[in-house]
PDB file of C-alpha atoms in Angstrom:
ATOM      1  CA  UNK A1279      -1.192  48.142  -4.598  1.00 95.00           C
ATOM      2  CA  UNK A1280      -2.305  46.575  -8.050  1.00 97.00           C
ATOM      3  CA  UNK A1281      -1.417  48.188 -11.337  1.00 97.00           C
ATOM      4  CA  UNK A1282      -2.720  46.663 -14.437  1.00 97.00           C
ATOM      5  CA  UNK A1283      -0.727  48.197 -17.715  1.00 97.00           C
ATOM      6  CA  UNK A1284      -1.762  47.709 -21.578  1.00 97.00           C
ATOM      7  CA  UNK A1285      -4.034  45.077 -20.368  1.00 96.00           C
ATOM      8  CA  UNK A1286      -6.256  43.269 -23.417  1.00 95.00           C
ATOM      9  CA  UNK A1287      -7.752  39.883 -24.027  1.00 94.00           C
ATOM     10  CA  UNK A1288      -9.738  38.124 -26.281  1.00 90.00           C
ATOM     11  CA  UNK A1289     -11.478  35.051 -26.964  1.00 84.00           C
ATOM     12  CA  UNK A1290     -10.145  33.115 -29.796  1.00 75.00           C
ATOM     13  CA  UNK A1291     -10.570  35.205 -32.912  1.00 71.00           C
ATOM     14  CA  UNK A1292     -13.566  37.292 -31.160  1.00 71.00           C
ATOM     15  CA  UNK A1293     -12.859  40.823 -30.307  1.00 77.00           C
ATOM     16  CA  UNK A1294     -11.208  42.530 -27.576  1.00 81.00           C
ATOM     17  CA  UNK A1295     -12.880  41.289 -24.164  1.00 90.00           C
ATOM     18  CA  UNK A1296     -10.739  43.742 -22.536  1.00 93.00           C
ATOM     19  CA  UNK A1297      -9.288  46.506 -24.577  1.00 92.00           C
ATOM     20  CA  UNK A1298      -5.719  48.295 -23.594  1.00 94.00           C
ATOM     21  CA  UNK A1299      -6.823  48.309 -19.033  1.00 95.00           C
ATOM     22  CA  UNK A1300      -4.272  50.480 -17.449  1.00 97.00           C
ATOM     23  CA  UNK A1301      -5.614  50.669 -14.144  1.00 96.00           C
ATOM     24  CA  UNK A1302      -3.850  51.567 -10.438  1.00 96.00           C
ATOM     25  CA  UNK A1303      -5.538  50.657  -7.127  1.00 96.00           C
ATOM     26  CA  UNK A1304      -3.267  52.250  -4.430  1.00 95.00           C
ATOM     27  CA  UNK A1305      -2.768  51.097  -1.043  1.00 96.00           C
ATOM     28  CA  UNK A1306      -5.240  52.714   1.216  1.00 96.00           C
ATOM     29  CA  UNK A1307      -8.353  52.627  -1.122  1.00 97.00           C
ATOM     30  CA  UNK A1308     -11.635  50.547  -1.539  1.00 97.00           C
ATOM     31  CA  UNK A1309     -12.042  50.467  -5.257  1.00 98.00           C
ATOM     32  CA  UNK A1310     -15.682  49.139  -7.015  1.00 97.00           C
ATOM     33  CA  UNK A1311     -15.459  47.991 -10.365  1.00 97.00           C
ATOM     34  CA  UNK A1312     -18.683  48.805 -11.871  1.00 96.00           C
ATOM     35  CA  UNK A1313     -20.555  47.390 -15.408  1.00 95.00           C
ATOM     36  CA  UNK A1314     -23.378  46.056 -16.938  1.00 93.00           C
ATOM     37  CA  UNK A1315     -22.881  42.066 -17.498  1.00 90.00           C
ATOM     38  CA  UNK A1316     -20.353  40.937 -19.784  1.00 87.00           C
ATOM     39  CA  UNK A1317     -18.795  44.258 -19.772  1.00 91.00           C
ATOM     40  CA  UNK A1318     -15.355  42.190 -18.591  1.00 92.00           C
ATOM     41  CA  UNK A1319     -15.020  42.692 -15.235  1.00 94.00           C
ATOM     42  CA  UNK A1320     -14.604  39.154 -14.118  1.00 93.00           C
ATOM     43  CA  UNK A1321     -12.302  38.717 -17.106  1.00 94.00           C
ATOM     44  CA  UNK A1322     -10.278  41.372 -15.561  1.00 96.00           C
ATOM     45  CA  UNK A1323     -10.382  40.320 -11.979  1.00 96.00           C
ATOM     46  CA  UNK A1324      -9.214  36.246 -12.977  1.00 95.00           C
ATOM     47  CA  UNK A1325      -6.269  38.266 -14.884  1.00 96.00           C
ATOM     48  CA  UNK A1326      -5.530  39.833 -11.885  1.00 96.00           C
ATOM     49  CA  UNK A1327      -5.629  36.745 -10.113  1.00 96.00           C
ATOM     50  CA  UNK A1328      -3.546  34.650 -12.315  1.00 95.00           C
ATOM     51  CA  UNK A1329      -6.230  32.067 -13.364  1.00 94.00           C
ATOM     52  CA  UNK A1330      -6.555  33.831 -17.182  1.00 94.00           C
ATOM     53  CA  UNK A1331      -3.379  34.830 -19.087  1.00 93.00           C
ATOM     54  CA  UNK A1332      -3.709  38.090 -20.694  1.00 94.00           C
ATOM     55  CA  UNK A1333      -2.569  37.930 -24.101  1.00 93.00           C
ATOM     56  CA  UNK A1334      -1.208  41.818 -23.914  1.00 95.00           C
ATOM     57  CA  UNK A1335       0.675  43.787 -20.898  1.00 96.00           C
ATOM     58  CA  UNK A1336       1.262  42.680 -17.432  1.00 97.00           C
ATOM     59  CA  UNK A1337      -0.033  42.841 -14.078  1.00 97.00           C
ATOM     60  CA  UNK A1338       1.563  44.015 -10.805  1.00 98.00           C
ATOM     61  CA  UNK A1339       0.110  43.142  -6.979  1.00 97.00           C
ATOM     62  CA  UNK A1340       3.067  45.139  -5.120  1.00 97.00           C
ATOM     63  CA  UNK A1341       5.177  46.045  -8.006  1.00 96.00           C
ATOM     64  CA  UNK A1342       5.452  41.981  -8.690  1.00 97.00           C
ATOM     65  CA  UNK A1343       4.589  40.754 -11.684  1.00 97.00           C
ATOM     66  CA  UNK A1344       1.710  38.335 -12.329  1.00 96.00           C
ATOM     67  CA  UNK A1345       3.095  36.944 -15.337  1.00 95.00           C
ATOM     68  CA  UNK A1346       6.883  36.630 -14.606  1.00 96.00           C
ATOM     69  CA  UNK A1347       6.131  36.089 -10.630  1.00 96.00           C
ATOM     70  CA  UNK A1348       3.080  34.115 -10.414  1.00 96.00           C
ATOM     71  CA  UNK A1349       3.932  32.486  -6.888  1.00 95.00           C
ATOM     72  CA  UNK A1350       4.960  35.114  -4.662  1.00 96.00           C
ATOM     73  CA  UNK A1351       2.628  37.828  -6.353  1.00 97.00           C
ATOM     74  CA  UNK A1352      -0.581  35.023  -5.362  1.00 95.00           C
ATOM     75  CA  UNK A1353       0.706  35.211  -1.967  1.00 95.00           C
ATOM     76  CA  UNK A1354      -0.385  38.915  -1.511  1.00 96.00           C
ATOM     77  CA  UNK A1355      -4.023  38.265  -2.635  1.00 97.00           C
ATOM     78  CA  UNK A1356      -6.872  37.162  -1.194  1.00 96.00           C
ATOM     79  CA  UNK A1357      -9.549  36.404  -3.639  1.00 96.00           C
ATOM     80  CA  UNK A1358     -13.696  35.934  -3.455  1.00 95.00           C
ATOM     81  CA  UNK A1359     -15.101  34.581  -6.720  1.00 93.00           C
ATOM     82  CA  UNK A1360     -18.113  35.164  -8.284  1.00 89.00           C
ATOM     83  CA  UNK A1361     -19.551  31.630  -7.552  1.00 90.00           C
ATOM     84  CA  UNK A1362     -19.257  29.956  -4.940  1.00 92.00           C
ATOM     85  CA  UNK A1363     -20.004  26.422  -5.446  1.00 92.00           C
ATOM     86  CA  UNK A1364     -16.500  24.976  -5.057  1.00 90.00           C
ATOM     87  CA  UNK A1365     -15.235  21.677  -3.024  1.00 94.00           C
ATOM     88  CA  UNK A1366     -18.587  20.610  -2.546  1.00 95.00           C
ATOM     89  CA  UNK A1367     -17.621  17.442  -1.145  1.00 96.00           C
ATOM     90  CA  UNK A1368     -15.299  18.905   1.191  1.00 97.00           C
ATOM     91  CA  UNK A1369     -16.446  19.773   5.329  1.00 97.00           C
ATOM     92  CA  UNK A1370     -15.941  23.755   5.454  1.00 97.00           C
ATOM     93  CA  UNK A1371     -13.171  23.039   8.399  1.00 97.00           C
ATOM     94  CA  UNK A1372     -11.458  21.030   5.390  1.00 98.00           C
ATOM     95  CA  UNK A1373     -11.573  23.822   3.039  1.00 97.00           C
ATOM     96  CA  UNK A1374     -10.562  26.121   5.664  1.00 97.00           C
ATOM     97  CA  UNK A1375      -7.327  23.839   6.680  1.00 97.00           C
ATOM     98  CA  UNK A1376      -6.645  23.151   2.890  1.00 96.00           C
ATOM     99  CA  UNK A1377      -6.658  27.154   2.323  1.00 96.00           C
ATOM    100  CA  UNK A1378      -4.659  27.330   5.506  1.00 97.00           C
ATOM    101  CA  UNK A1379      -1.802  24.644   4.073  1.00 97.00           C
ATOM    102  CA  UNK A1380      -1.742  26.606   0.914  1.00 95.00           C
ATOM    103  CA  UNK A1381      -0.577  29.574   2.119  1.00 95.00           C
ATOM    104  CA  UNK A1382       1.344  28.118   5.045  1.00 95.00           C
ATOM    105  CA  UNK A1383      -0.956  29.601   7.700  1.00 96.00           C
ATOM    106  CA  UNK A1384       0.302  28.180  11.236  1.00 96.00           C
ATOM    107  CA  UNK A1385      -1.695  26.074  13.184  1.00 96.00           C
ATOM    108  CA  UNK A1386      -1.802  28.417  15.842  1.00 96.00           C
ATOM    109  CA  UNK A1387      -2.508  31.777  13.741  1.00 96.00           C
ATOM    110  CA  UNK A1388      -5.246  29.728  11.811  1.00 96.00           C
ATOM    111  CA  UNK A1389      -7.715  28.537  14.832  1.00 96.00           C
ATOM    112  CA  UNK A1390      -7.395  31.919  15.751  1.00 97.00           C
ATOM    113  CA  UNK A1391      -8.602  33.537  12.387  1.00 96.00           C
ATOM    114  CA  UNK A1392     -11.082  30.169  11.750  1.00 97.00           C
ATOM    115  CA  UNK A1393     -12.831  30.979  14.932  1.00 96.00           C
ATOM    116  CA  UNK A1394     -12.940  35.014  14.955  1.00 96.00           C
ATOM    117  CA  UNK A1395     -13.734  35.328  11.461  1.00 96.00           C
ATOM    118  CA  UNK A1396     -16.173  32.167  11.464  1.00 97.00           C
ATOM    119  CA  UNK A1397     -18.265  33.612  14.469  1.00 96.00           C
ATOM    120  CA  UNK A1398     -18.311  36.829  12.780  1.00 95.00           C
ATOM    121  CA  UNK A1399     -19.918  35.633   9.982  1.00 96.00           C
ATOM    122  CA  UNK A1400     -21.919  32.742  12.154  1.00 95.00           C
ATOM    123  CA  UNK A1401     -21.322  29.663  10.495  1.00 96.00           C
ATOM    124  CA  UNK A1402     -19.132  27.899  13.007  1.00 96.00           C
ATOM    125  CA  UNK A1403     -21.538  25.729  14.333  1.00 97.00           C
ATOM    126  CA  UNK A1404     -21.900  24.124  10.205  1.00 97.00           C
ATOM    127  CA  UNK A1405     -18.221  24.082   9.380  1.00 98.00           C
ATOM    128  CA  UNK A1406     -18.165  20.145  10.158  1.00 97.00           C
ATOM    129  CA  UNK A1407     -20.732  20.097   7.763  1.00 97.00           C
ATOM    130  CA  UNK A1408     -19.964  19.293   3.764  1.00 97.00           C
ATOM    131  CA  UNK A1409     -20.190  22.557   2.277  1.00 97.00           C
ATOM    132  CA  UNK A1410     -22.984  20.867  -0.205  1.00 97.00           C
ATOM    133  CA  UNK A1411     -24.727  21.282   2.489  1.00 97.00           C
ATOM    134  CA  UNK A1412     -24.716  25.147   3.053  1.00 96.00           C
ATOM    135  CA  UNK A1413     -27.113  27.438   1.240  1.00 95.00           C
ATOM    136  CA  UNK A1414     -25.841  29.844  -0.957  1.00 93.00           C
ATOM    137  CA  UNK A1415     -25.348  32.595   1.519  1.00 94.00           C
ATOM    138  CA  UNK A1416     -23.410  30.237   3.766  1.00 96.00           C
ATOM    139  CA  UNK A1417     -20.805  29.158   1.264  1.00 96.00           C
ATOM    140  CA  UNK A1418     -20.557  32.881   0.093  1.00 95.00           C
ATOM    141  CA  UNK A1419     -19.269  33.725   3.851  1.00 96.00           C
ATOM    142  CA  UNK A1420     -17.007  30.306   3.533  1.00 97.00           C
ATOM    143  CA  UNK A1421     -15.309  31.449   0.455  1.00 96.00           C
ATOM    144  CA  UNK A1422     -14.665  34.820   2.266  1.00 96.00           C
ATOM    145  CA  UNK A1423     -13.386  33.156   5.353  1.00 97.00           C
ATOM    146  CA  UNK A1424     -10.639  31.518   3.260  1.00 96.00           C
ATOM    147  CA  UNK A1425      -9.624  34.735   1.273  1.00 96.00           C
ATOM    148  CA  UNK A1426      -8.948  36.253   4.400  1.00 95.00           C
ATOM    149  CA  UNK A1427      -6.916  33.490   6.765  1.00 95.00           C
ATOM    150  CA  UNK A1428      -3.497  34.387   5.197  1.00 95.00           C
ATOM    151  CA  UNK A1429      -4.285  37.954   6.000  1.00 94.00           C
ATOM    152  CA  UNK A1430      -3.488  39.031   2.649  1.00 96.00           C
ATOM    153  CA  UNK A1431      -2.301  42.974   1.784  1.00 96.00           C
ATOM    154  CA  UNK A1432      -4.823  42.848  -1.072  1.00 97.00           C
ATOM    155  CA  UNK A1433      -8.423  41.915  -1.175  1.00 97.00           C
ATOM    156  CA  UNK A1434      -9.986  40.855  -4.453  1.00 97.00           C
ATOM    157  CA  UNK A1435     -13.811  40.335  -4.424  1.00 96.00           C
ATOM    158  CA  UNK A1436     -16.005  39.470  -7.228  1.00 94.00           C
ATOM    159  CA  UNK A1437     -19.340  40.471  -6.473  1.00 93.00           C
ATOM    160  CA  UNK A1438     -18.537  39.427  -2.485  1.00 94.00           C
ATOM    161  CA  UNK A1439     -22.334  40.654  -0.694  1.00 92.00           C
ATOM    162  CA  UNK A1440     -24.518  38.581  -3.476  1.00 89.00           C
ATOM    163  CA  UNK A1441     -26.457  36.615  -1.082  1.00 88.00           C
ATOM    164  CA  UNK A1442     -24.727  37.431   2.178  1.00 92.00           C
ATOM    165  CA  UNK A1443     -27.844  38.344   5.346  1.00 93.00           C
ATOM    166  CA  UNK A1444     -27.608  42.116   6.401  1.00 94.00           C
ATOM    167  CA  UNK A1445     -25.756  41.437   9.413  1.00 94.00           C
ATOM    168  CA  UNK A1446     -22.770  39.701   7.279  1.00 94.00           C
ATOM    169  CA  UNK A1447     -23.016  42.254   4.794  1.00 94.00           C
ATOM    170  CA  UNK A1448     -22.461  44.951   6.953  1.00 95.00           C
ATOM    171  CA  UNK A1449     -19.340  42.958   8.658  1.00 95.00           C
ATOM    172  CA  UNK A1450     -18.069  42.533   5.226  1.00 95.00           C
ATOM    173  CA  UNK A1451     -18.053  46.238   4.801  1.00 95.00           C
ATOM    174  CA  UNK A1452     -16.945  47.003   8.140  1.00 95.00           C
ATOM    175  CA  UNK A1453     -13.181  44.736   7.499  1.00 95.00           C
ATOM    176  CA  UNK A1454     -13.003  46.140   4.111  1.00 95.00           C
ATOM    177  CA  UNK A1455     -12.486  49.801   5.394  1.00 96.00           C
ATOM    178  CA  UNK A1456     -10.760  48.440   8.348  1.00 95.00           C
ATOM    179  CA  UNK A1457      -8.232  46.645   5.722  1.00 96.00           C
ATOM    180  CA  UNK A1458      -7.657  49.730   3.744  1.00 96.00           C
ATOM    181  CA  UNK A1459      -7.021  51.685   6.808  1.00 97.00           C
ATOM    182  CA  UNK A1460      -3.820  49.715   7.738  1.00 95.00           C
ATOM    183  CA  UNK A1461      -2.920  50.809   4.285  1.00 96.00           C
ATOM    184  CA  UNK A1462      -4.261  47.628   2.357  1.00 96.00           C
ATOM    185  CA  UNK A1463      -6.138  47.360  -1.093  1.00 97.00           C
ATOM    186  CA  UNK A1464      -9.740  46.616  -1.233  1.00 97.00           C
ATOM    187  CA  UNK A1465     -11.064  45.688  -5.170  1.00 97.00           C
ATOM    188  CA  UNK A1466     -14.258  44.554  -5.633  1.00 94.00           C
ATOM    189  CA  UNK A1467     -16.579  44.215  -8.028  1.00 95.00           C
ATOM    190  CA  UNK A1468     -20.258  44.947  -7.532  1.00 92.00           C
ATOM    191  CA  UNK A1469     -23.936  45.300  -9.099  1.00 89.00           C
ATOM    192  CA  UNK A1470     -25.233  46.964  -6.013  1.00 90.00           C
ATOM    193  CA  UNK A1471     -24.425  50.832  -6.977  1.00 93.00           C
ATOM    194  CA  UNK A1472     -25.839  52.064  -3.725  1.00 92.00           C
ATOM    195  CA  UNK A1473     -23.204  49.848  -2.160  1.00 93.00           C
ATOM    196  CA  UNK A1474     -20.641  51.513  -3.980  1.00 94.00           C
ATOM    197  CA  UNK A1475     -21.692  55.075  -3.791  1.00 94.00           C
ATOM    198  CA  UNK A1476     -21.565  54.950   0.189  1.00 93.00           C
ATOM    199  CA  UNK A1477     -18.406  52.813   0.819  1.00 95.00           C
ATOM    200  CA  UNK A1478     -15.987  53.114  -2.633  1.00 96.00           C
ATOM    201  CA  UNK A1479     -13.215  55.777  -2.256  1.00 97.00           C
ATOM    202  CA  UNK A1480     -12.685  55.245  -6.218  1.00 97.00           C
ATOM    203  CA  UNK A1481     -15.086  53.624  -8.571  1.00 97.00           C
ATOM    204  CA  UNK A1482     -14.079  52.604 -11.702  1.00 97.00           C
ATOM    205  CA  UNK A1483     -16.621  51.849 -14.914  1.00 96.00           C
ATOM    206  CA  UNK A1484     -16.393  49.524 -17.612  1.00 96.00           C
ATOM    207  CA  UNK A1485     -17.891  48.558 -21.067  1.00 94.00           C
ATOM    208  CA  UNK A1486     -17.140  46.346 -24.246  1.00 92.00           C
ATOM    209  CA  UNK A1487     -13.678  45.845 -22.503  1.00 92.00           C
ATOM    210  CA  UNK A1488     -12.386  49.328 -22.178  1.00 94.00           C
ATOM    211  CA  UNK A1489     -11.909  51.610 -18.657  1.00 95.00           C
ATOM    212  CA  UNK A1490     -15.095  54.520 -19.327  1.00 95.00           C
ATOM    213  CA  UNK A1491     -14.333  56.346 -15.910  1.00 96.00           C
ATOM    214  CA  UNK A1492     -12.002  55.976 -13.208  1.00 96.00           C
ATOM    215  CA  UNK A1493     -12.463  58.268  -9.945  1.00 96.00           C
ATOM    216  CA  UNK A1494     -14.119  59.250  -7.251  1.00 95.00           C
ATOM    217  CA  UNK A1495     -18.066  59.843  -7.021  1.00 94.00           C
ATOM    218  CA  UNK A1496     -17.568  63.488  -6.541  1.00 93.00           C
ATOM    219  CA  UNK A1497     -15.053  63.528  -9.628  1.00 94.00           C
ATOM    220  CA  UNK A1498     -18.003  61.725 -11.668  1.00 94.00           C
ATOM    221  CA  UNK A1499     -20.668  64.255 -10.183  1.00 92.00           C
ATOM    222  CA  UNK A1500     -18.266  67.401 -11.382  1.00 92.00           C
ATOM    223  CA  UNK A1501     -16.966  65.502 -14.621  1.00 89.00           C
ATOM    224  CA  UNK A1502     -20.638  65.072 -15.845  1.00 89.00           C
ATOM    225  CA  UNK A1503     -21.954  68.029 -14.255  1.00 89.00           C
ATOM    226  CA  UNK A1504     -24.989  66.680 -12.367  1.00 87.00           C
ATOM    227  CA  UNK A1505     -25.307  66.328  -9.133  1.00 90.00           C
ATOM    228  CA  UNK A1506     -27.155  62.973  -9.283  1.00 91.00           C
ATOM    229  CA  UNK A1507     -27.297  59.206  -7.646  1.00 93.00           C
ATOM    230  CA  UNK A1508     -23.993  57.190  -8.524  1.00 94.00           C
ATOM    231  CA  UNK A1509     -26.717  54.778 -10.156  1.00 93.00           C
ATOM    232  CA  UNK A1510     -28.332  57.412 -12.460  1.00 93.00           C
ATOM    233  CA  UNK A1511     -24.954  58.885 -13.538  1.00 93.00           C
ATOM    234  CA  UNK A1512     -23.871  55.341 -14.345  1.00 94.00           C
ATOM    235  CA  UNK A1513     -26.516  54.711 -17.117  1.00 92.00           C
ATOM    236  CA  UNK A1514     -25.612  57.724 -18.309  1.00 91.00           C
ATOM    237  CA  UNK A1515     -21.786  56.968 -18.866  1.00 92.00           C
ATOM    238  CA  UNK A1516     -22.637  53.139 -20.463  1.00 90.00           C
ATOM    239  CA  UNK A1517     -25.620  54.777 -22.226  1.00 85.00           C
ATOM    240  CA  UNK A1518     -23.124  57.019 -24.239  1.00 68.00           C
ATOM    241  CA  UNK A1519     -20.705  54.414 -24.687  1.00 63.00           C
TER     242      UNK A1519
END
C-alpha cells in the first residue's frame, strides 16, 4: 500500500511542481500514472522513493512513513528509474550482488532470483559483462532485475517497458499482475496509454502538479460520458486543464 497525503513541491522560488497529491495505491492493484512531460510524475515517484524531500505532507509505503522512517519504509520498495545509465563501470553480476548486499538478500535466495529472473529476461549470458557495455534495452531489464531480488511488497516503475523487446515486455507485464495478485502494489508510470488501458486496474492523471483523475478506465469512460480509447479521453482531460 502507498498513500501520499498533502503532497507539494517546488523548485526554489518556482511554482508548485506538485500541488497538494493525496493519492492511495492499495494492495492488490496495478496503478499507471499518466501525463504529458513535465507534468511531475517523476517528481512524485523520487518522493515516493525517498531520493526528493517533499517540502509539504508525508508519504506512507505500508502505513510507514517516508520522512520519519526512511530505512525500513525503502525496504518495502523496489524501484525502476526512468534512466538507466547507472554503475556503468560496474559487471551486471556486480550490480546485481551490490543490490543483493543492500538489502541483505542471502546468498542462497539471490542465485536463485539472479538466475530465474536473468533468463527470463535473457541477459545472463552478458551479466559478466560491464554494463557500459549493454544497449539500452539490456540495462533497462538489469535495472529491473535488481528492483525485484529483495522481492519487495511494492513495485515502483518509472516508465519500466521504454526500450524493453516484446518478449521482455510482455514478461514484465506478466510479474506485475502476478505481484498484485499475492496482494502486492504495482505503480508505474507510463507514456504508452494502450499499455495502460489493457493492464491498469486504476489509472491516475496528472498536470501542472495537481491529481486531474484518479480511477478506473470504466469510471473515466462514465465520468466523461464517452465511450472512447483511454488515449483519446486523456487529451481530453489535460486539454481542459
Amino acid at each position: 500500500m502507498i498513500e501520499l497525503k498533502n503532497v507539494s513541491k517546488k523548485y526554489k522560488k518556482d511554482k508548485n511542481v506538485i500541488d497538494n497529491l493525496n493519492l492511495k495505491i492499495d494492495n492488490g492493484e496495478i496503478f499507471g500514472f499518466l501525463g504529458p512531460n513535465g507534468a511531475g510524475k517523476t517528481t512524485t515517484i523520487k518522493m515516493m522513493t525517498g531520493i526528493l524531500e517533499m517540502d509539504v505532507g508525508d508519504i506512507f509505503i505500508d502505513d510507514i512513513s517516508i520522512t520519519k522512517n526512511p530505512l525500513e519504509a525503502k525496504k518495502r520498495i523496489g524501484l525502476v528509474p526512468d534512466n538507466p545509465d547507472v554503475f556503468l563501470k560496474l559487471k551486471g553480476i556486480e550490480y546485481l550482488n551490490f543490490i543483493a548486499d543492500v538489502y541483505d538478500v542471502s546468498t542462497e535466495e539471490r542465485v536463485k532470483e539472479i538466475k530465474e529472473l536473468s533468463q527470463k529476461f535473457e541477459i545472463e549470458n552478458v551479466l559478466n559483462n560491464k554494463i557500459e557495455s549493454y544497449s539500452h534495452g539490456m540495462r533497462q531489464k538489469l535495472l529491473i532485475i535488481g528492483a525485484l531480488l529483495h522481492n519487495p511488497k511494492n513495485w515502483i516503475l518509472d516508465e519500466p517497458l521504454t526500450g524493453l523487446d516484446p518478449k521482455s515486455s510482455f514478461e514484465l507485464k506478466k510479474l506485475m499482475r502476478e505481484h498484485v495478485n499475492k496482494d502486492n502494489t504495482v505503480f508505474f508510470s507510463t507514456h504508452v496509454l494502450e499499455v495502460a488501458e489493457k493492464l491498469c486496474d486504476k489509472i491516475g492523471i496528472i498536470n501542472n502538479g495537481k491529481l486531474l483523475f484518479v480511477g478506473t478506465y470504466n469510471e473515466m469512460k462514465n465520468k466523461l460520458k464517452e465511450n472512447k480509447s483511454l488515449e483519446e479521453l486523456f487529451m481530453e482531460i489535460i486539454k481542459d486543464d
